[in-house]
Coordinates of C-alpha atoms in Angstrom, one line a residue:
M1 CA 58.6 -63.6 -31.2
A2 CA 61.7 -65.6 -31.9
D3 CA 63.2 -62.6 -33.8
A4 CA 62.5 -60.3 -30.9
Y5 CA 64.2 -62.6 -28.5
L6 CA 67.3 -63.0 -30.7
Q7 CA 67.4 -59.2 -31.1
Q8 CA 68.5 -59.0 -27.5
F9 CA 71.8 -60.7 -28.4
V10 CA 72.3 -58.4 -31.3
D11 CA 71.5 -55.4 -29.1
E12 CA 74.0 -56.6 -26.4
S13 CA 76.7 -57.2 -29.0
T14 CA 76.1 -53.8 -30.5
M15 CA 76.4 -52.2 -27.1
F16 CA 79.8 -53.8 -26.5
N17 CA 80.9 -52.7 -30.0
H18 CA 79.9 -49.1 -29.2
V19 CA 81.6 -49.2 -25.8
V20 CA 85.0 -50.4 -27.2
L21 CA 85.1 -48.8 -30.6
G22 CA 83.2 -45.7 -29.7
N23 CA 85.8 -44.8 -27.1
L24 CA 88.9 -45.7 -29.2
L25 CA 88.1 -45.0 -32.9
P26 CA 86.4 -42.3 -34.8
T27 CA 82.8 -43.4 -35.7
S28 CA 83.5 -42.6 -39.3
L29 CA 86.0 -45.6 -39.4
W30 CA 83.7 -48.3 -38.0
G31 CA 80.1 -46.9 -38.0
P32 CA 79.4 -47.8 -41.7
L33 CA 80.7 -51.3 -41.3
P34 CA 78.3 -54.3 -41.2
H35 CA 77.5 -55.5 -37.7
V36 CA 79.6 -58.7 -37.9
V37 CA 82.6 -56.7 -39.1
Q38 CA 82.2 -54.3 -36.2
T39 CA 82.1 -57.3 -33.8
W40 CA 85.3 -58.6 -35.3
L41 CA 86.9 -55.2 -35.0
R42 CA 85.8 -54.8 -31.4
I43 CA 87.3 -58.2 -30.4
Y44 CA 90.5 -57.4 -32.3
V45 CA 91.0 -54.0 -30.7
A46 CA 90.0 -55.1 -27.2
G47 CA 92.2 -58.1 -27.4
I48 CA 95.3 -56.2 -28.5
L49 CA 94.8 -53.7 -25.7
L50 CA 94.4 -56.5 -23.1
Y51 CA 97.4 -58.3 -24.5
F52 CA 99.8 -55.3 -24.4
I53 CA 98.6 -53.6 -21.3
S54 CA 98.4 -56.7 -19.1
G55 CA 101.5 -58.3 -20.7
F56 CA 103.7 -55.3 -20.2
L57 CA 102.5 -54.6 -16.7
W58 CA 102.9 -58.2 -15.6
C59 CA 106.4 -58.5 -17.2
F60 CA 107.5 -55.3 -15.6
Y61 CA 106.4 -56.5 -12.2
I62 CA 107.8 -60.0 -12.2
Y63 CA 111.0 -59.4 -14.3
Y64 CA 112.0 -55.9 -13.0
L65 CA 110.3 -54.9 -9.8
K66 CA 110.4 -58.5 -8.4
H67 CA 113.4 -59.9 -10.2
N68 CA 115.0 -62.8 -8.4
V69 CA 111.8 -63.1 -6.2
Y70 CA 109.6 -65.0 -8.6
I71 CA 112.0 -65.7 -11.5
P72 CA 115.8 -66.3 -11.2
K73 CA 117.7 -63.6 -13.1
D74 CA 119.2 -66.2 -15.5
A75 CA 115.6 -67.5 -16.3
I76 CA 114.2 -64.1 -17.4
P77 CA 113.5 -64.1 -21.2
T78 CA 115.4 -61.6 -23.3
N79 CA 113.7 -58.6 -24.8
K80 CA 114.4 -60.2 -28.2
A81 CA 112.6 -63.4 -27.3
M82 CA 109.5 -61.4 -26.0
L83 CA 109.5 -59.2 -29.2
L84 CA 109.5 -62.4 -31.3
Q85 CA 106.6 -63.8 -29.3
I86 CA 104.7 -60.5 -29.7
G87 CA 105.3 -60.6 -33.5
V88 CA 104.0 -64.2 -33.8
G89 CA 101.0 -63.3 -31.7
M90 CA 100.1 -60.2 -33.7
K91 CA 100.2 -62.2 -37.0
A92 CA 97.8 -64.8 -35.6
W93 CA 95.4 -62.4 -33.8
P94 CA 93.4 -61.1 -36.8
V95 CA 92.6 -64.7 -37.9
Y96 CA 92.1 -66.0 -34.4
C97 CA 89.5 -63.2 -33.8
A98 CA 87.3 -64.8 -36.4
L99 CA 86.3 -67.6 -34.1
P100 CA 84.7 -65.5 -31.3
T101 CA 83.1 -63.4 -34.0
F102 CA 81.6 -66.5 -35.5
S103 CA 80.4 -67.7 -32.1
E104 CA 78.5 -64.4 -31.6
Y105 CA 77.0 -64.7 -35.1
L106 CA 75.8 -68.2 -34.2
V107 CA 74.2 -66.9 -31.0
E108 CA 72.5 -64.0 -32.7
S109 CA 71.2 -66.3 -35.4
G110 CA 69.6 -68.6 -32.9
W111 CA 71.7 -71.7 -33.6
T112 CA 73.0 -72.2 -30.0
R113 CA 71.5 -72.8 -26.6
C114 CA 72.4 -69.4 -25.3
Y115 CA 70.0 -67.3 -23.3
A116 CA 70.0 -63.6 -22.8
R117 CA 69.2 -63.0 -19.1
V118 CA 70.0 -64.9 -15.9
S119 CA 66.5 -64.2 -14.7
E120 CA 65.2 -66.6 -17.4
V121 CA 66.6 -69.6 -15.5
G122 CA 67.3 -68.3 -12.0
W123 CA 70.7 -68.2 -10.2
P124 CA 70.9 -71.9 -9.1
L125 CA 70.4 -73.1 -12.6
Y126 CA 72.7 -70.4 -14.0
L127 CA 75.5 -71.6 -11.7
L128 CA 74.8 -75.2 -12.7
H129 CA 75.1 -74.1 -16.4
V130 CA 78.5 -72.4 -15.7
F131 CA 79.8 -75.5 -14.0
L132 CA 78.6 -77.7 -16.9
Y133 CA 80.1 -75.3 -19.4
L134 CA 83.5 -75.3 -17.7
T135 CA 83.4 -79.1 -17.4
V136 CA 82.6 -79.7 -21.1
L137 CA 85.2 -77.0 -21.9
E138 CA 87.9 -78.8 -19.8
V139 CA 87.3 -82.1 -21.5
G140 CA 87.2 -80.5 -25.0
V141 CA 90.4 -78.4 -24.6
Y142 CA 92.3 -81.4 -23.0
W143 CA 91.6 -83.6 -26.0
M144 CA 92.1 -80.9 -28.6
H145 CA 95.4 -80.0 -27.1
R146 CA 96.5 -83.6 -26.7
K147 CA 95.7 -84.4 -30.3
M148 CA 97.6 -81.3 -31.4
H149 CA 100.7 -83.2 -30.1
E150 CA 99.7 -86.7 -31.1
I151 CA 98.7 -86.1 -34.7
K152 CA 102.2 -85.5 -36.2
P153 CA 101.3 -83.3 -39.2
L154 CA 99.1 -81.1 -37.0
Y155 CA 102.0 -80.7 -34.5
K156 CA 104.7 -80.2 -37.1
Y157 CA 102.9 -77.5 -39.2
V158 CA 100.6 -75.9 -36.6
H159 CA 101.3 -76.4 -32.9
A160 CA 105.1 -76.5 -33.1
V161 CA 105.0 -72.7 -33.7
H162 CA 104.1 -72.3 -30.1
H163 CA 106.5 -74.9 -28.8
I164 CA 109.7 -73.2 -30.0
Y165 CA 109.4 -71.7 -26.5
N166 CA 110.4 -74.8 -24.6
K167 CA 112.7 -73.7 -21.8
Q168 CA 111.9 -71.5 -18.8
H169 CA 114.2 -68.7 -20.0
T170 CA 112.4 -68.5 -23.3
I171 CA 108.8 -68.4 -22.0
S172 CA 107.1 -65.2 -21.1
P173 CA 103.4 -64.1 -20.7
F174 CA 103.6 -62.9 -24.3
A175 CA 104.1 -66.5 -25.4
G176 CA 100.5 -67.2 -24.5
L177 CA 99.2 -65.9 -27.8
A178 CA 102.4 -66.7 -29.8
I179 CA 100.6 -69.4 -31.8
H180 CA 99.7 -70.4 -35.4
P181 CA 96.3 -68.9 -36.3
L182 CA 94.8 -72.4 -36.9
D183 CA 96.2 -73.5 -33.5
G184 CA 94.3 -70.6 -31.7
I185 CA 91.1 -71.5 -33.5
L186 CA 91.3 -75.2 -32.9
E187 CA 92.1 -74.9 -29.2
A188 CA 89.3 -72.4 -28.7
T189 CA 86.7 -74.4 -30.7
P190 CA 85.5 -76.2 -27.6
H191 CA 84.2 -72.8 -26.4
V192 CA 81.9 -72.7 -29.4
I193 CA 80.9 -76.4 -29.4
T194 CA 79.9 -76.1 -25.8
L195 CA 77.3 -73.5 -26.8
F196 CA 75.4 -76.3 -28.6
I197 CA 75.5 -78.6 -25.6
V198 CA 75.0 -76.6 -22.5
P199 CA 72.5 -73.7 -22.0
T200 CA 74.8 -70.7 -21.6
H201 CA 74.3 -67.1 -20.6
F202 CA 75.5 -65.0 -23.5
T203 CA 77.4 -62.4 -21.5
T204 CA 79.0 -65.1 -19.4
H205 CA 80.2 -66.8 -22.6
L206 CA 81.7 -63.5 -23.8
G207 CA 83.4 -63.0 -20.4
L208 CA 84.9 -66.5 -20.5
M209 CA 86.2 -65.9 -24.0
L210 CA 87.9 -62.7 -22.8
F211 CA 89.3 -64.5 -19.8
E212 CA 90.8 -67.1 -22.1
S213 CA 93.4 -64.6 -23.3
I214 CA 94.3 -63.6 -19.7
W215 CA 94.6 -67.2 -18.7
A216 CA 96.8 -68.0 -21.7
M217 CA 99.2 -65.2 -20.7
N218 CA 99.1 -66.2 -17.0
I219 CA 100.1 -69.8 -17.5
H220 CA 103.2 -68.7 -19.4
D221 CA 104.8 -66.6 -16.6
C222 CA 106.6 -69.7 -15.2
I223 CA 105.6 -68.9 -11.7
H224 CA 104.4 -72.1 -9.9
G225 CA 101.5 -71.1 -7.6
N226 CA 101.3 -74.4 -5.8
L227 CA 97.6 -74.6 -6.3
R228 CA 97.2 -78.3 -6.5
A229 CA 94.0 -78.6 -8.6
V230 CA 94.8 -75.6 -10.9
M231 CA 96.6 -76.1 -14.2
G232 CA 98.7 -73.0 -13.5
A233 CA 102.0 -71.8 -14.9
G234 CA 104.1 -74.4 -13.0
Y235 CA 102.3 -77.3 -14.7
H236 CA 102.2 -75.6 -18.1
T237 CA 105.9 -74.9 -18.0
V238 CA 106.4 -78.6 -17.5
H239 CA 104.3 -79.2 -20.6
H240 CA 106.6 -77.0 -22.6
I241 CA 109.6 -78.9 -21.4
T242 CA 108.4 -82.5 -21.8
Y243 CA 105.8 -82.1 -24.6
R244 CA 104.0 -85.2 -23.2
H245 CA 102.3 -84.0 -20.0
N246 CA 99.8 -81.5 -18.6
Y247 CA 97.5 -80.9 -21.6
G248 CA 94.7 -79.6 -19.3
H249 CA 93.0 -76.2 -19.4
Y250 CA 92.0 -74.8 -16.1
T251 CA 92.5 -77.9 -13.9
I252 CA 94.7 -80.9 -13.7
L253 CA 91.7 -83.3 -13.5
M254 CA 91.8 -84.7 -17.0
D255 CA 95.6 -85.2 -16.9
W256 CA 95.2 -86.9 -13.5
M257 CA 92.5 -89.3 -14.7
L258 CA 94.2 -90.2 -18.0
G259 CA 97.8 -90.5 -16.7
T260 CA 99.4 -87.5 -18.4
L261 CA 99.9 -85.4 -15.2
L262 CA 103.4 -84.5 -14.2
D263 CA 104.0 -82.3 -11.2
P264 CA 106.7 -79.5 -11.4
V265 CA 108.4 -81.7 -8.8
D266 CA 108.3 -85.3 -10.1
G267 CA 107.7 -88.5 -8.1
E268 CA 111.3 -88.9 -7.2
G269 CA 111.5 -85.4 -5.7
K270 CA 113.5 -84.0 -8.6
K271 CA 112.6 -80.6 -10.0
V272 CA 111.2 -80.7 -13.6
M273 CA 111.2 -76.9 -13.9

């Protein structure tokens, strides 16, 4: 009975593999591969497509179609800087993809608290699970990110790769994934740990992992959206400038509670950005 239940996760993962790989690559290239390798390849290919399509469209919109509207002309990153960020991201991406692949393997093996269908718990409990998932994730990412700065060897040899982009005119959406491979794995680890703590709908977990990449690009566009509770690009740009503030993930809550929050306009009314 347990094997039949877990097979639902395998079937769903297989379906996603066929949707992505089947429409982009000849079956002869990926069909004979083991299931776990197909999953890694699906995440790798889908991630690259998402990165380049959304990145190029967003950069074209904010830097060219809307130049001087969202970003001052002298604050637009150079093409050379963006190409460097893309290069760093592409080197890290194959290794980084190992973590979501591993998380799917854990789910399919029955190690986590994932469930296959919303109908198993009902919508009210499902929504509560999503809220708890995001809450645990917020706490986990905050502390992981903060420790990446506070543990000096970890910062020097891992996280500093991302922080070479420390001025508004050097940060672009492509910098979101311009990270050391270990950095990407460590900062996304709370996604996996949460699966052992909170009952989680499998497809929702996959969707949130996908959204992670979009969010990472969004918070590096340097556009302050003035959404007070949201850890958007304005707050994250301050993080790149000061190194000591705004470690949060989706919200400013943890920074606010622990005294590490700094608004894009500081307490004296001076612009930080």
